[in-house]
mmCIF file of C-alpha atoms in Angstrom:
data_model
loop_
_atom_site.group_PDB
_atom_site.id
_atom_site.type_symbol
_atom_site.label_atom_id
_atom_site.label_comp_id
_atom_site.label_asym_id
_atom_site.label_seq_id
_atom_site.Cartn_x
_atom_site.Cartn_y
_atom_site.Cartn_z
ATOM 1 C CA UNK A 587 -2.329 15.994 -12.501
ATOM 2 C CA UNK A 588 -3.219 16.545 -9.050
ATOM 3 C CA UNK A 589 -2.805 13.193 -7.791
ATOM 4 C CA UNK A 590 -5.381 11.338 -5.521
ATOM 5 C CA UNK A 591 -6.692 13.504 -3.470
ATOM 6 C CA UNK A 592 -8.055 12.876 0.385
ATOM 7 C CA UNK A 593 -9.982 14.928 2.625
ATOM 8 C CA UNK A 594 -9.489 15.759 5.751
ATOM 9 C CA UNK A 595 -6.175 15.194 5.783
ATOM 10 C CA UNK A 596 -6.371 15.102 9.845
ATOM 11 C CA UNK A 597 -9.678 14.022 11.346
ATOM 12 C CA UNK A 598 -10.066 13.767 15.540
ATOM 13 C CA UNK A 599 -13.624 12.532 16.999
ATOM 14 C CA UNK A 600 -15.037 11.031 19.806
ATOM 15 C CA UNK A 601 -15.875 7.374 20.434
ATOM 16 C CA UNK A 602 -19.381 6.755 18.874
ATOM 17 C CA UNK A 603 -19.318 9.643 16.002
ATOM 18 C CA UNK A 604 -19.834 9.297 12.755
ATOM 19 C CA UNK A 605 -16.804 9.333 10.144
ATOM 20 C CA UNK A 606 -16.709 10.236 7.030
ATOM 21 C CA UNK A 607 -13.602 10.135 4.574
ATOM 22 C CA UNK A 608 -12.996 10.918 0.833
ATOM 23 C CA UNK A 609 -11.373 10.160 -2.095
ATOM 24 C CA UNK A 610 -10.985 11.266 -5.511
ATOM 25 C CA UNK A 611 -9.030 9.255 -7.767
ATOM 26 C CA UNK A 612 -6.911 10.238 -10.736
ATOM 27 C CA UNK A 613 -8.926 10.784 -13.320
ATOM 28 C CA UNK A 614 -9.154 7.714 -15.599
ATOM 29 C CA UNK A 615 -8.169 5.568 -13.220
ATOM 30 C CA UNK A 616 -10.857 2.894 -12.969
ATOM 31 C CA UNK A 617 -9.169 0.945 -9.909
ATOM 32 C CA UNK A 618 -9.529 2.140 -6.487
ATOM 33 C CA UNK A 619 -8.581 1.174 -3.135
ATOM 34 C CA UNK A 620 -8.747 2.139 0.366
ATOM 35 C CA UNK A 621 -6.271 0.715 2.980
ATOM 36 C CA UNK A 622 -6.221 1.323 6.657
ATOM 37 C CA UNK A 623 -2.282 1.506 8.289
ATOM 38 C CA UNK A 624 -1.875 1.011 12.349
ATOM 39 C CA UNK A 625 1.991 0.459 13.776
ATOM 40 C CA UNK A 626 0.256 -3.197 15.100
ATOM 41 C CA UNK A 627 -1.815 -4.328 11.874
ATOM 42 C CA UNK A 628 0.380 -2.850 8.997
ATOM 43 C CA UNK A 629 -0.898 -1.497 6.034
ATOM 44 C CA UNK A 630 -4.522 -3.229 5.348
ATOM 45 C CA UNK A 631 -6.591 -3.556 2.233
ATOM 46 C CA UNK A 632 -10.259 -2.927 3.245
ATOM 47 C CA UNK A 633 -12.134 -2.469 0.404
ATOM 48 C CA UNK A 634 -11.673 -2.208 -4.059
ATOM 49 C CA UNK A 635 -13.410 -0.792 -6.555
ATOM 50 C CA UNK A 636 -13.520 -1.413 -10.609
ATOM 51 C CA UNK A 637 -15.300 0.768 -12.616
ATOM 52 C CA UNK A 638 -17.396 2.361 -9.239
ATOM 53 C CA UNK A 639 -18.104 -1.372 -8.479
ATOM 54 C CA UNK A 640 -17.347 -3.348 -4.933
ATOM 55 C CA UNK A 641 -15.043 -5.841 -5.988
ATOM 56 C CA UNK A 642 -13.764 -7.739 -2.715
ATOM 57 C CA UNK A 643 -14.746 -6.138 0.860
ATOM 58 C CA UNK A 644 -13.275 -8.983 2.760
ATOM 59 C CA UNK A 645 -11.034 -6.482 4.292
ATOM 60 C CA UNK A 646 -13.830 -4.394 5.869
ATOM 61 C CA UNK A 647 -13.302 -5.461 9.361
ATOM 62 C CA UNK A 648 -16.895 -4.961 10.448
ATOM 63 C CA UNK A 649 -20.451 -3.312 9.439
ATOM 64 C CA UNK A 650 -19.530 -0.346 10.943
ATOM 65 C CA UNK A 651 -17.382 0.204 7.728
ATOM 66 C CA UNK A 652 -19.022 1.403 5.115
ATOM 67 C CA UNK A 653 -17.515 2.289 1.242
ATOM 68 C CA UNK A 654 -19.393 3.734 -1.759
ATOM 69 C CA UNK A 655 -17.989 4.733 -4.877
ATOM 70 C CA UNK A 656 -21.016 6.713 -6.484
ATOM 71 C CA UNK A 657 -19.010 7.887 -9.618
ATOM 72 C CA UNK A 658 -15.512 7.565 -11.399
ATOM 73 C CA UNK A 659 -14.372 10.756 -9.523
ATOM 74 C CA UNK A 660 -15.717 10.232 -5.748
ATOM 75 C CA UNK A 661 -15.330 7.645 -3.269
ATOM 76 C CA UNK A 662 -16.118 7.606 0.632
ATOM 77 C CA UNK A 663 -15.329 5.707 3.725
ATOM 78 C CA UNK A 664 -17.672 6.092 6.382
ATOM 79 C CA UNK A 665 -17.553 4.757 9.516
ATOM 80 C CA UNK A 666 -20.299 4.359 12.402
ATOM 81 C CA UNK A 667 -20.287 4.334 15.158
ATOM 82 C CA UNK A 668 -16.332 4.810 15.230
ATOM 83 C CA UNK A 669 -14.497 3.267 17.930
ATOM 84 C CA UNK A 670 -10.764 4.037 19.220
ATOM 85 C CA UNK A 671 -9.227 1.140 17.925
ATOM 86 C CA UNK A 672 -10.059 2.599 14.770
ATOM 87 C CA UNK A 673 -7.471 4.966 14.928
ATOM 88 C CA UNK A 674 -5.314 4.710 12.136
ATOM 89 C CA UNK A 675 -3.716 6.271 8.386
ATOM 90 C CA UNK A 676 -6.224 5.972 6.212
ATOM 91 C CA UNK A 677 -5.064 5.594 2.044
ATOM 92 C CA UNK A 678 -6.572 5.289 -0.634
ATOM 93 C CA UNK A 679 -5.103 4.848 -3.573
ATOM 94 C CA UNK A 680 -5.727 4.212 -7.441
ATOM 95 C CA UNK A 681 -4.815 2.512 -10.419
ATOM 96 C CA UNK A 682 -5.141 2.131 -14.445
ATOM 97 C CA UNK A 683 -6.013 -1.460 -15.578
ATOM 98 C CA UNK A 684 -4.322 -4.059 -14.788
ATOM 99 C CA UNK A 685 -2.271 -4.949 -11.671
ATOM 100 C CA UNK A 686 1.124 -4.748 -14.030
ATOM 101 C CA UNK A 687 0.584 -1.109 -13.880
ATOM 102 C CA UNK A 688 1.652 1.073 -10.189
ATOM 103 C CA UNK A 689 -0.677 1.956 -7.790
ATOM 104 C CA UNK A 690 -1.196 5.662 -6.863
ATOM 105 C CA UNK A 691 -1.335 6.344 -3.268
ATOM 106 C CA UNK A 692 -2.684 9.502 -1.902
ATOM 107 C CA UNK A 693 -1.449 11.429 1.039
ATOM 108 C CA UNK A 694 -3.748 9.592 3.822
ATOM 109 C CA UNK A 695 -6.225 10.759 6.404
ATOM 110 C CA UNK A 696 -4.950 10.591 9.928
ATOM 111 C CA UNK A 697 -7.783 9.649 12.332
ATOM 112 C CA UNK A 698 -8.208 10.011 16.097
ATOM 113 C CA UNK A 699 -10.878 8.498 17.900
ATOM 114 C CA UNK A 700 -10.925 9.439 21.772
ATOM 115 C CA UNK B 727 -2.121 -12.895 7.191
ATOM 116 C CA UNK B 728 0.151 -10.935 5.241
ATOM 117 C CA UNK B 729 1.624 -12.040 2.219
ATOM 118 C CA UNK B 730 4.581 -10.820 1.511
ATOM 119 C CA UNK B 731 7.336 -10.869 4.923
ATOM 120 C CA UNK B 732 10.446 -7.850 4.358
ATOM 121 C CA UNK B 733 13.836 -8.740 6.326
ATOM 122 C CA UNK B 734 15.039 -6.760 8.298
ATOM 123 C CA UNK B 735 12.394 -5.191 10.086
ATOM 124 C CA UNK B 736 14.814 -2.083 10.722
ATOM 125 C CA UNK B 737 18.145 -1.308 8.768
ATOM 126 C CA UNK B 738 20.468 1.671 9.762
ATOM 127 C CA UNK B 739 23.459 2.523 7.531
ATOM 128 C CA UNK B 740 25.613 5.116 6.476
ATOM 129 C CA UNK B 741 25.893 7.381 3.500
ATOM 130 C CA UNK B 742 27.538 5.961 0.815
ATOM 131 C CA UNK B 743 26.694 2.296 2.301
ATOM 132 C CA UNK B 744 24.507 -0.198 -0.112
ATOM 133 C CA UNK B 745 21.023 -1.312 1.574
ATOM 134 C CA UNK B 746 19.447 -4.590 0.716
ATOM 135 C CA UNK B 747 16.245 -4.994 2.109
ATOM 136 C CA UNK B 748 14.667 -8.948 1.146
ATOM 137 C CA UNK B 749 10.732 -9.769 1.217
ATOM 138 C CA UNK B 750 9.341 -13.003 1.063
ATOM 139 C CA UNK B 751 5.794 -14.288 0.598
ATOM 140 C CA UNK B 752 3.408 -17.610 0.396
ATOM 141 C CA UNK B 753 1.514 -17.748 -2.503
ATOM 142 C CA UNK B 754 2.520 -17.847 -6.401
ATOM 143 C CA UNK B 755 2.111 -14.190 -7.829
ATOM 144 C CA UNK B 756 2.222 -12.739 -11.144
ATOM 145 C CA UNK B 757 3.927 -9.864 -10.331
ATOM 146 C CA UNK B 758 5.681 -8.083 -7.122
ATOM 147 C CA UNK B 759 6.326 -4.678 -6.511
ATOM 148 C CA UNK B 760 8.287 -2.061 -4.190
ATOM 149 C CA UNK B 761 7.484 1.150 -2.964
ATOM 150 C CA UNK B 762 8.586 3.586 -0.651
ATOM 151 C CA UNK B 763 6.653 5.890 2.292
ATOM 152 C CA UNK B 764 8.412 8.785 2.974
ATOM 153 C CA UNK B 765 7.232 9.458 7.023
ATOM 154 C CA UNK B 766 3.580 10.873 7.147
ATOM 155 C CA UNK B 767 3.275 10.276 3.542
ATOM 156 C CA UNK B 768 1.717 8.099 1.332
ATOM 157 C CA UNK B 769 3.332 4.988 -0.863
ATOM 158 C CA UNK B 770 5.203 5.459 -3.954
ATOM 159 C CA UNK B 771 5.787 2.876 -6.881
ATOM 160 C CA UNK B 772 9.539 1.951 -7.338
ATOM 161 C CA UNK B 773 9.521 -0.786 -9.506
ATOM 162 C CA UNK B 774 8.044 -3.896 -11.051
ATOM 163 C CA UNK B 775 9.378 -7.363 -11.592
ATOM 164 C CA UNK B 776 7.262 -9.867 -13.293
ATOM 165 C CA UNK B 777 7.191 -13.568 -12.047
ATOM 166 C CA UNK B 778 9.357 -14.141 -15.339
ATOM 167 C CA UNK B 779 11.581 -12.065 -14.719
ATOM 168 C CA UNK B 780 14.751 -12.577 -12.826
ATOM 169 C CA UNK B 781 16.618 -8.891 -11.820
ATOM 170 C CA UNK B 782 15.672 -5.794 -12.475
ATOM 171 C CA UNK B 783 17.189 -2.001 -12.181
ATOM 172 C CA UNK B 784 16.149 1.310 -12.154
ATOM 173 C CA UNK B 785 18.458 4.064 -11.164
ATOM 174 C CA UNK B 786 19.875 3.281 -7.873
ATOM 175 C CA UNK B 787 17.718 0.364 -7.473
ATOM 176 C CA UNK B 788 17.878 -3.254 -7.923
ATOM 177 C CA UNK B 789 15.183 -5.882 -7.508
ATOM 178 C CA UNK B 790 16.013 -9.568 -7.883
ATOM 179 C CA UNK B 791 13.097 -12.396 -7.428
ATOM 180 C CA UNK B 792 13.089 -15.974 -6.818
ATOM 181 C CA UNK B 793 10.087 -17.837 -7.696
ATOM 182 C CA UNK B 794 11.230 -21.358 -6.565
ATOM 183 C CA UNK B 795 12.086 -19.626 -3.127
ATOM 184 C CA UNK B 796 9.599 -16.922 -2.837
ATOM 185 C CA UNK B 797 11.533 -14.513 -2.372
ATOM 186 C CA UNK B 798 12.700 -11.092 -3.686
ATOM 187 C CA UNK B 799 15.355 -8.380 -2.579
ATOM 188 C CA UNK B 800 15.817 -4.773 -3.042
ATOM 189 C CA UNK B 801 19.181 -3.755 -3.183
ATOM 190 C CA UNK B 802 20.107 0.789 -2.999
ATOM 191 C CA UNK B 803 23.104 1.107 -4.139
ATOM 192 C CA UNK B 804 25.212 4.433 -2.704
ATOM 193 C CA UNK B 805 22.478 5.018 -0.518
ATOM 194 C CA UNK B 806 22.416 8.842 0.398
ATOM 195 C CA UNK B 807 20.222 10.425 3.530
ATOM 196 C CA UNK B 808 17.399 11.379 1.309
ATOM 197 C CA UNK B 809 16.700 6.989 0.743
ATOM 198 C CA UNK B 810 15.489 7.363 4.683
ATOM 199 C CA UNK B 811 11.664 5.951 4.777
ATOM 200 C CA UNK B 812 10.091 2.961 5.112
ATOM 201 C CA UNK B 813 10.039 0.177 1.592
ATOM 202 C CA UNK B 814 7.722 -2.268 1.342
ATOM 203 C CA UNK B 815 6.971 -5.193 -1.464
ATOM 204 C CA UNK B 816 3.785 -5.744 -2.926
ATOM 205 C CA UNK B 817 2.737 -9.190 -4.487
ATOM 206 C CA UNK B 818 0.143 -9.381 -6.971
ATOM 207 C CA UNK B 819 -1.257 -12.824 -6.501
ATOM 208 C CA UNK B 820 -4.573 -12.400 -8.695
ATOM 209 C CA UNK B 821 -4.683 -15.198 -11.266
ATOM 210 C CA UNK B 822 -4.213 -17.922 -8.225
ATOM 211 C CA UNK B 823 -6.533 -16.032 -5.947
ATOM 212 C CA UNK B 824 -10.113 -16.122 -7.687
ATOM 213 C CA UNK B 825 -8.983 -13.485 -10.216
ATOM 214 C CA UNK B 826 -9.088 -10.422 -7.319
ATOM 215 C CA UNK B 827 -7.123 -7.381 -8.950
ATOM 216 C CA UNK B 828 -5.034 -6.659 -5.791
ATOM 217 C CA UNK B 829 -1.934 -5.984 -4.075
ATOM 218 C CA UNK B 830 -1.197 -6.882 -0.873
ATOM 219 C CA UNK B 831 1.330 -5.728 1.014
ATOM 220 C CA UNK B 832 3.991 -6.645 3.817
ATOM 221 C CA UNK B 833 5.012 -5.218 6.922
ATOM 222 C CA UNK B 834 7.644 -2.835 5.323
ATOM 223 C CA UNK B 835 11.297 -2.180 6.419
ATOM 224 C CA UNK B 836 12.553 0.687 7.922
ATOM 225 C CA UNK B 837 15.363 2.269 6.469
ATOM 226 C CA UNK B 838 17.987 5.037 8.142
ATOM 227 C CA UNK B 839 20.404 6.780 6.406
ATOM 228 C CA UNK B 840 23.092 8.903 8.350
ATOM 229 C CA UNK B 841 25.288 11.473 7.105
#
């Protein structure tokens, strides 16, 4: 298996673009999670899915973050308009069932916003 | 605010030294879990202890927890340079926090391992 997979693994914009990240979990996996990590803040859960459903988004720091999950194999974090204090690592990660079983992390999308 | 706490915030050691790294948290959890970033990389699962359960080992590694204190502690024994990264614990508080399926984690500890 090919692990989770993120794209791009490096993204650089300017203040007030539009970003867009992705995910695609391990297949069966029918948890999935993105978490933002900044030296200040730590590692952050923003957002989780079950089963392609919004579970708890009280970690979305504002309604410029956006997440969608429109099948088992695709999610995206969007943000707009980006700001630099969103500068950060990126995860997302997935999982099996229940929270007994490990979390999958993939390899993170490093984002730069001048 | 975070739930789980690691101590120290920083360890350096050498080879051959053990590492204990300790994390503490707030709430009562079912479950709390380690893992380890490698720098630039994401987080990988070391191990699980349940809240029933009082040590556990796996390899190298050995996780104690302590329900009545909150509080759990990773101990790497014979530590070697390749142990270098960053470990952090993971509490899985879901059945006392409205049934949410998550982890959340702490601030992590930074491990160095010299030759």
């Amino acid at each position: 298996d090919a692990g989770v997979i993120q794209s791009p693994r490096h993204e650089v914009t300017e203040m007030g673009q539009e970003v867009t990240l992705r995910c695609k979990p391990i297949s069966g996996h029918d948890y999935l999670f993105w978490y933002r990590q900044t030296m200040m803040r730590g590692l952050e859960l923003l957002i989780y899915f079950n089963n392609n459903v919004p579970i708890d988004d009280s970690g979305m720091p504002e309604d410029r973050f956006s997440a969608k999950m429109p099948n088992a194999s695709f999610s995206t974090l969007k943000i707009q308009p980006s700001e630099p204090r969103d500068s950060a690592v990126y995860f997302c990660a997935s999982r099996q069932g229940s929270s007994y079983n490990e979390q999958f992390f993939g390899p993170g999308t490093r984002l730069t916003v001048l | 605010s975070q739930q789980g706490e690691e101590d120290p915030q920083a360890l350096s050691i050498q080879e051959g030294e053990n590492a204990t790294m300790n994390c503490s948290y707030k709430t009562s959890i079912n479950n709390l879990q380690w893992y380890r970033q490698n720098s630039g990389r994401g987080l990988v699962h070391l191990i699980l202890i349940r809240s029933n359960e009082r040590e556990k080992h796996s390899g190298r590694l050995r996780v104690t927890l302590d329900t009545s204190k909150k509080s759990s502690s990773l101990l790497i024994t014979a530590s070697r340079a390749a142990d270098t990264a960053s470990y952090f614990c993971a509490t899985d508080a879901s059945v006392f926090s409205g049934g949410y399926n998550k982890l959340i984690f702490g601030a992590g500890t930074r491990l160095a391992v010299h030759p």
